[in-house]
Coordinates of C-alpha atoms in Angstrom, one line a residue:
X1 CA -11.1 -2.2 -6.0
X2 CA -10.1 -5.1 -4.5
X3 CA -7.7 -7.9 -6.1
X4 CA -9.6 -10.9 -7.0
X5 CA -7.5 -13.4 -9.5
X6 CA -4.5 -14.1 -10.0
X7 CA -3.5 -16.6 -13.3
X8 CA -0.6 -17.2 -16.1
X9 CA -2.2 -17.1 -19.6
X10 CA -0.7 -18.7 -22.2
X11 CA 0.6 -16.1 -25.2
X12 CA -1.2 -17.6 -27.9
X13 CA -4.6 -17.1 -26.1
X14 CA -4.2 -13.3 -26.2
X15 CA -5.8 -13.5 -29.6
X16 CA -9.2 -14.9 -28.2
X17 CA -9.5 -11.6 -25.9
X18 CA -11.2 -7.9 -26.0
X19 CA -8.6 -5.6 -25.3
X20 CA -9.3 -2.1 -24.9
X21 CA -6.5 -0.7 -23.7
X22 CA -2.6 -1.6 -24.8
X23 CA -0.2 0.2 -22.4
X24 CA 3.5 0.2 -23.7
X25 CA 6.4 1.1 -22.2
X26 CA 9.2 3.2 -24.9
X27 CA 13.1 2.7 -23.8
X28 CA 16.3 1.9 -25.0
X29 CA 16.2 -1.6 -25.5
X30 CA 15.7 -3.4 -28.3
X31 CA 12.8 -5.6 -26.9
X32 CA 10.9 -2.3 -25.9
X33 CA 8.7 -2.2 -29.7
X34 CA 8.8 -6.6 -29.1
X35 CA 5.2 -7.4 -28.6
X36 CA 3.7 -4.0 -30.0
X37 CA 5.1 -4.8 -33.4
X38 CA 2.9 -8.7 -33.4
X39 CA -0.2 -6.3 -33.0
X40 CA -1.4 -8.2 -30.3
X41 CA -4.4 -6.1 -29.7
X42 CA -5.7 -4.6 -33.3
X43 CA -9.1 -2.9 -32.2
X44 CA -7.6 -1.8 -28.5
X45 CA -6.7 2.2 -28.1
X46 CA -2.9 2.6 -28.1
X47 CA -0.9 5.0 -25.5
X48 CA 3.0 4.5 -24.8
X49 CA 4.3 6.4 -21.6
X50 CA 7.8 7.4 -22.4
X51 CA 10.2 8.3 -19.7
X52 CA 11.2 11.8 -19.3
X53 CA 14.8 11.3 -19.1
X54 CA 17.6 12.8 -21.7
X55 CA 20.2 9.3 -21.2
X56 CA 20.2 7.2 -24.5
X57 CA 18.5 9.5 -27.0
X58 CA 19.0 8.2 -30.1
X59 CA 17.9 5.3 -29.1
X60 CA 14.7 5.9 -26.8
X61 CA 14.1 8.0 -30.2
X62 CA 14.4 5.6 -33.0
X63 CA 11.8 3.1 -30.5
X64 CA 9.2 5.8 -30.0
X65 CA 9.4 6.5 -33.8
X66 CA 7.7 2.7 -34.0
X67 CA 5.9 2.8 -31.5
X68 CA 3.8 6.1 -33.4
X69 CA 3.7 4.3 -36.7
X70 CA 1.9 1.7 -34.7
X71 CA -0.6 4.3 -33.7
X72 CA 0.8 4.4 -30.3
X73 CA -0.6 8.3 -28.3
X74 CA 3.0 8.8 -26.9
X75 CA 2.6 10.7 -22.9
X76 CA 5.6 11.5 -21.1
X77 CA 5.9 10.4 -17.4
X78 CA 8.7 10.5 -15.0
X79 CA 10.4 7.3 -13.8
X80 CA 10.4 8.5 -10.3
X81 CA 7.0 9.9 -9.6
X82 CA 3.6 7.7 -9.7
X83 CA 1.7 10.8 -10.1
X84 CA 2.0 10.7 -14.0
X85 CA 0.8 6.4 -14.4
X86 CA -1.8 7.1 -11.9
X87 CA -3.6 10.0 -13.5
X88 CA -3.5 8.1 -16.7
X89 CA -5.4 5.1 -15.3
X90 CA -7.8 6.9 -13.6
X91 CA -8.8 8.4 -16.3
X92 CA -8.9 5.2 -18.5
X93 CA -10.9 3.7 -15.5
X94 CA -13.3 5.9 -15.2
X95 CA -15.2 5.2 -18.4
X96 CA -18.8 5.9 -17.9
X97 CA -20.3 3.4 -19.9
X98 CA -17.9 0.4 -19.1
X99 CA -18.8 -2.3 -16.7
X100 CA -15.7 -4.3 -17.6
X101 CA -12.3 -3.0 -19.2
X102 CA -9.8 -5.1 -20.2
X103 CA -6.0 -3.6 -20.8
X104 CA -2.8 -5.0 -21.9
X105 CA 0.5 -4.1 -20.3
X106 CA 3.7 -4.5 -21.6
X107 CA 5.8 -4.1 -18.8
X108 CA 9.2 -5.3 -19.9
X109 CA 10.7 -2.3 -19.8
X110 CA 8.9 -0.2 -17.4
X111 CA 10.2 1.1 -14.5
X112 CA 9.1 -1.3 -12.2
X113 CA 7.3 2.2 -9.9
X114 CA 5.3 2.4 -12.8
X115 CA 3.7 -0.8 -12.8
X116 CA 3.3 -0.8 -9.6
X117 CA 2.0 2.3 -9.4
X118 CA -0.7 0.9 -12.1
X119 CA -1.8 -2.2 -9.6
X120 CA -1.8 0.8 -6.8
X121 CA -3.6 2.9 -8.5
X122 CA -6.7 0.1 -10.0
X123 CA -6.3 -1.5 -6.4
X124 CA -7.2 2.1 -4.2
X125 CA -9.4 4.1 -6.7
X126 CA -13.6 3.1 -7.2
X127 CA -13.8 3.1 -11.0
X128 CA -17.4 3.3 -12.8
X129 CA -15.8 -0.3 -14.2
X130 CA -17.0 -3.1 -11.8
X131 CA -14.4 -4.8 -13.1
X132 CA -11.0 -4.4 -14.3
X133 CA -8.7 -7.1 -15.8
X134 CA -5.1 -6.7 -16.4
X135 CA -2.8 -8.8 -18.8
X136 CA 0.7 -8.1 -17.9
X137 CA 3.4 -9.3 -20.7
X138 CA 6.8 -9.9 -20.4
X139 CA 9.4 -10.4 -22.9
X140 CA 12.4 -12.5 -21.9
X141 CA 15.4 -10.9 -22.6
X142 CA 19.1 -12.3 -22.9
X143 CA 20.6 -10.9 -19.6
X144 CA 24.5 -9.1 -19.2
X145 CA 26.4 -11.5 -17.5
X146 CA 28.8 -8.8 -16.3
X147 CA 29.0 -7.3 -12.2
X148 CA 27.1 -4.1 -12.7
X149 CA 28.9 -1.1 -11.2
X150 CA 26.5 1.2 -11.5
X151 CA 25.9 4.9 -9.0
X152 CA 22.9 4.5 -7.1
X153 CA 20.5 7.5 -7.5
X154 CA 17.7 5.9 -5.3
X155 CA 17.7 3.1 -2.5
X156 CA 14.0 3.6 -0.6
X157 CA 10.6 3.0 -0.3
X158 CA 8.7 2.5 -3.6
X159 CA 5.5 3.9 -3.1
X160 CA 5.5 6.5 -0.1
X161 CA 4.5 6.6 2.9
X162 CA 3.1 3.5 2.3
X163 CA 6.1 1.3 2.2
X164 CA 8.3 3.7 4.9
X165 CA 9.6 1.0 7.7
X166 CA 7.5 1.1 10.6
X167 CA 10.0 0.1 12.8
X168 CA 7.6 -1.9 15.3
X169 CA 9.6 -5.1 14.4
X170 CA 12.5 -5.9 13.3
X171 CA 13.3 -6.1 9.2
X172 CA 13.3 -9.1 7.2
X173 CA 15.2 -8.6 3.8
X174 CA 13.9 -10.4 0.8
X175 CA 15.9 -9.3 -1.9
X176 CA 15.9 -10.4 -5.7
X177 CA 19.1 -10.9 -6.7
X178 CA 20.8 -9.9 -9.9
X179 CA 24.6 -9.1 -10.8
X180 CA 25.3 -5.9 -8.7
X181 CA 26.4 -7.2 -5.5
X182 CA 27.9 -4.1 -4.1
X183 CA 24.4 -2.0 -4.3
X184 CA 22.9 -5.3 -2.8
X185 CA 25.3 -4.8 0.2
X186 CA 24.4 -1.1 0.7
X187 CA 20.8 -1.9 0.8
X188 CA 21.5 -4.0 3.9
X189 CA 23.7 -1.9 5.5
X190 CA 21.0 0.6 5.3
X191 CA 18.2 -1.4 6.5
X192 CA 20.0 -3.6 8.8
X193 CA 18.1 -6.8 8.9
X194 CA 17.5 -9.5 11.2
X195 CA 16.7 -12.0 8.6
X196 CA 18.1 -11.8 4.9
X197 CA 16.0 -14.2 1.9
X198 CA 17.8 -14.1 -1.2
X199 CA 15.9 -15.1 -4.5
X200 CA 18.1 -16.6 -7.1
X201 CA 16.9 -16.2 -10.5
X202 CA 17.0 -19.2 -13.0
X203 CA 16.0 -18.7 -17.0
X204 CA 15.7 -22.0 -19.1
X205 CA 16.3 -19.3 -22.2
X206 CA 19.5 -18.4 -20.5
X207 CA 20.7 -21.3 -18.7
X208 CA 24.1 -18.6 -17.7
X209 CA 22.8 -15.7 -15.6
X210 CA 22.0 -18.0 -12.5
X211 CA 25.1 -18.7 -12.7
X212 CA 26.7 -15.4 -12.8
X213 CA 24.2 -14.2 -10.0
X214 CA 25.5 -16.4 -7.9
X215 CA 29.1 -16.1 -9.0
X216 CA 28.9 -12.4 -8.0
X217 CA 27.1 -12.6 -4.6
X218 CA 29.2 -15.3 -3.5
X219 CA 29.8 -12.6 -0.5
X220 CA 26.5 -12.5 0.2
X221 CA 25.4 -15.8 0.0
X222 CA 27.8 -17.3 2.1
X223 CA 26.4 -14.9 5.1
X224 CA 23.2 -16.4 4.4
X225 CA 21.2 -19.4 5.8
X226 CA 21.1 -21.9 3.1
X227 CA 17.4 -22.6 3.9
X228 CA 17.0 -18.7 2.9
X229 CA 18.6 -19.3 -0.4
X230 CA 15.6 -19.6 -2.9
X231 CA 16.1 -20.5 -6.9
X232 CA 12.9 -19.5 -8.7
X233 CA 11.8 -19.6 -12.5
X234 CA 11.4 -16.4 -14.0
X235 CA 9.4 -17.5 -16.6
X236 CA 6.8 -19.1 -14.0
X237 CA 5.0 -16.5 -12.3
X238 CA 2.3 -18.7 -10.6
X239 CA 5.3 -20.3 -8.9
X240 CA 7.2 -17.3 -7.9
X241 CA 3.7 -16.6 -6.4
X242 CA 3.5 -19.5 -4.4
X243 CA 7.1 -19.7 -3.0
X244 CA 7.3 -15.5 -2.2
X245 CA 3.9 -15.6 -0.4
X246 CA 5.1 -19.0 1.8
X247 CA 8.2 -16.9 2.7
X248 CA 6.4 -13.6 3.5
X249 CA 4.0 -15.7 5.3
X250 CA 6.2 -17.0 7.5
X251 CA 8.3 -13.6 8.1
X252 CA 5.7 -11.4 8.8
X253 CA 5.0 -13.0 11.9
X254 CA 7.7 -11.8 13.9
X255 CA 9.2 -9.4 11.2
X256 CA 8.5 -5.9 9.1
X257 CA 9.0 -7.5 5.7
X258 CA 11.0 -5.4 3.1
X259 CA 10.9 -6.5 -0.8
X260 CA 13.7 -5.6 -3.0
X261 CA 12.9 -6.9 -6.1
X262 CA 16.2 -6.9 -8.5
X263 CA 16.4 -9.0 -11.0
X264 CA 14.0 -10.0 -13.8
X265 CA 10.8 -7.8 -13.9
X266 CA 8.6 -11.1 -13.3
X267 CA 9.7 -11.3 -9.6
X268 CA 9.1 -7.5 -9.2
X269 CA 5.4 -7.8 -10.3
X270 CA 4.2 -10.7 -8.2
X271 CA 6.2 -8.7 -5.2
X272 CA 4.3 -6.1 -6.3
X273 CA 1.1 -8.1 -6.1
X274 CA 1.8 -9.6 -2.8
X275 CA 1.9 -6.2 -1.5
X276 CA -1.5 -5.7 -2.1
X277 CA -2.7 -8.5 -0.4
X278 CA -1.0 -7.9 2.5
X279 CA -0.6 -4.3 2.7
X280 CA 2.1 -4.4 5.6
X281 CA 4.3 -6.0 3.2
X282 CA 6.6 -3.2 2.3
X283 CA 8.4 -2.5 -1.2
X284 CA 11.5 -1.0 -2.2
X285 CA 13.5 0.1 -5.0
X286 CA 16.8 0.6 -6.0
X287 CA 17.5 3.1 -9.2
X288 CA 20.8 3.3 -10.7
X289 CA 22.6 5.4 -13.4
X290 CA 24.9 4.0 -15.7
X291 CA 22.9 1.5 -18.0
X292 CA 25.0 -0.1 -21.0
X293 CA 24.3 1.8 -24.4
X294 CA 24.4 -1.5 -26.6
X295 CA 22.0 -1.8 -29.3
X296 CA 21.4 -5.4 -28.7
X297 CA 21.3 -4.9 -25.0
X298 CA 17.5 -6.1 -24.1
X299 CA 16.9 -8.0 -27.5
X300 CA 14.0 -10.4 -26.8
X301 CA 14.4 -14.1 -27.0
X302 CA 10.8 -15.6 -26.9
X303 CA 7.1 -14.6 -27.1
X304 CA 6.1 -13.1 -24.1
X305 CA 4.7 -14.7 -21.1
X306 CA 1.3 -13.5 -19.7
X307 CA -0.2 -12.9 -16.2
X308 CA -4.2 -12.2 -15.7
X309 CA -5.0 -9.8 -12.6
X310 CA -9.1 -9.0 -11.8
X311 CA -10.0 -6.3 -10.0
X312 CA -13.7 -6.4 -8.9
X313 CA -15.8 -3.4 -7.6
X314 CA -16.1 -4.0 -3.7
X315 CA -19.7 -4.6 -4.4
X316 CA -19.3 -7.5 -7.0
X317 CA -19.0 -11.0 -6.3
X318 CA -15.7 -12.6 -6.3
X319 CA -14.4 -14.5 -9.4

């Protein structure tokens, strides 16, 4: 299917639309049960994947436990492996008697493979649907203003092969920045790049973290080009839209582009997104062990903030 739209929604205007499928997202933080608990989407089916992993138990346990008395089908998935969200969508896709299916993502604690894997997975399968709309949701969170020393278990390519480096150019590195400087410095070392684009984030609910982000990759900044020092809104995702695409844009030229999207989960999607469009746009992750255990870490701190995606059929008209 190819991507056709692109749009912010507000929250409020959820209400006014036919969702058929709500897909949650069950971990340890508090916001994790957030929007499912406003029943945002009382006639759509209800599935949560949960992550197959053993860290945080009690807590992962006590959320799933509210997400079923919500009516929520739990299905297991691995945080690592795409297989699990792909299958899943397919199979929600594939609905023979629906021309247009609309679902509603919560994706503000997904592992961010997973929801890209779901944009991979709508954008290269042909689905009976002719057309597929997505709302993605995000729930602001109060951020740890701490460094982060955290054990990497994965620094690579998110989807593969797709996003392996070529190596017909040389890399550009644009890399989401959040509080773990150290892992940010591995990640060049490994990739070497000619260029380096660092996103700053900035949160009007949490006027502190941009200036702990840039407090802890002072290092890093100061090897940068100032021009190459961007400071987006996380809670504008139209605008981080605008401002990544210009930049990639402009790389891609003379570059293999490389995404590492850190940070807020907002910036991961739309680099997510831009990937699709322009396929030789590469992204890749970094997965950590060592997570804080707090019960309040993740508590939300506003409604959630909304971004429409449209998938048409290759045969339909564009939107």
């Amino acid at each position: 299917m190819e991507l056709a739209q692109i749009c912010a929604v507000k929250f409020e205007e959820l209400r006014y639309e036919s969702i058929d499928f709500f897909i949650a997202a069950s971990g340890y933080q508090t916001r994790s049960t957030y929007l499912a608990s406003m029943n945002p989407a009382p006639h759509a089916r209800k599935l949560l994947l949960s992550i197959s992993e053993e860290d945080f138990p009690k807590l992962r346990q006590a959320n799933e436990s509210i997400f079923a008395n919500l009516g929520f089908d739990i299905y297991k998935a691995s945080p690592d492996k795409p297989d699990d969200v792909d299958r899943l969508i397919r199979k929600i896709c594939d609905e023979p008697k629906a021309e247009h299916i609309n679902l509603l993502v919560d994706y503000s604690c997904m592992p961010r493979l997973w929801f890209t894997a779901i944009l991979d997975s709508i954008n290269r399968n042909d689905f009976k649907a002719g057309i597929v709309t997505v709302f993605f949701a995000y729930t602001p969170k109060k951020f740890s203003l701490d460094a982060q020393k955290t054990v990497i278990k994965y620094l690579g390519p998110m989807m593969v092969p797709k996003d392996q480096l070529k190596k017909s150019k040389p890399p550009a590195l644009i890399v989401g920045m959040d509080n773990s400087c150290d892992i940010t410095i591995e990640l060049i070392n490994k990739i070497h790049p000619a260029q380096i684009v660092a996103f700053i984030p900035e949160n009007s609910l949490d006027t502190e973290y941009t200036s702990s982000v840039f407090e802890n990759n002072k290092k890093i900044l100061d090897m940068i080009d100032p021009a190459n020092i961007v400071r987006y809104e996380v809670l504008q995702p139209e605008l981080i839209n605008s401002v990544l695409t210009s930049k990639c844009l402009d790389l891609r030229l003379n570059h293999e582009v490389v995404i590492v999207p850190q940070g807020p989960k907002s910036f991961s999607l739309i680099s997510a997104l831009l990937s699709i469009r322009y396929p030789d746009v590469k992204i890749w992750q970094i997965t950590t062990a060592g997570r804080p255990a707090d019960p309040n870490y993740g508590a939300a701190i506003n409604n959630p903030m909304l971004l429409k995606v449209t998938f048409c059929a290759d045969d339909e008209d564009e939107l």
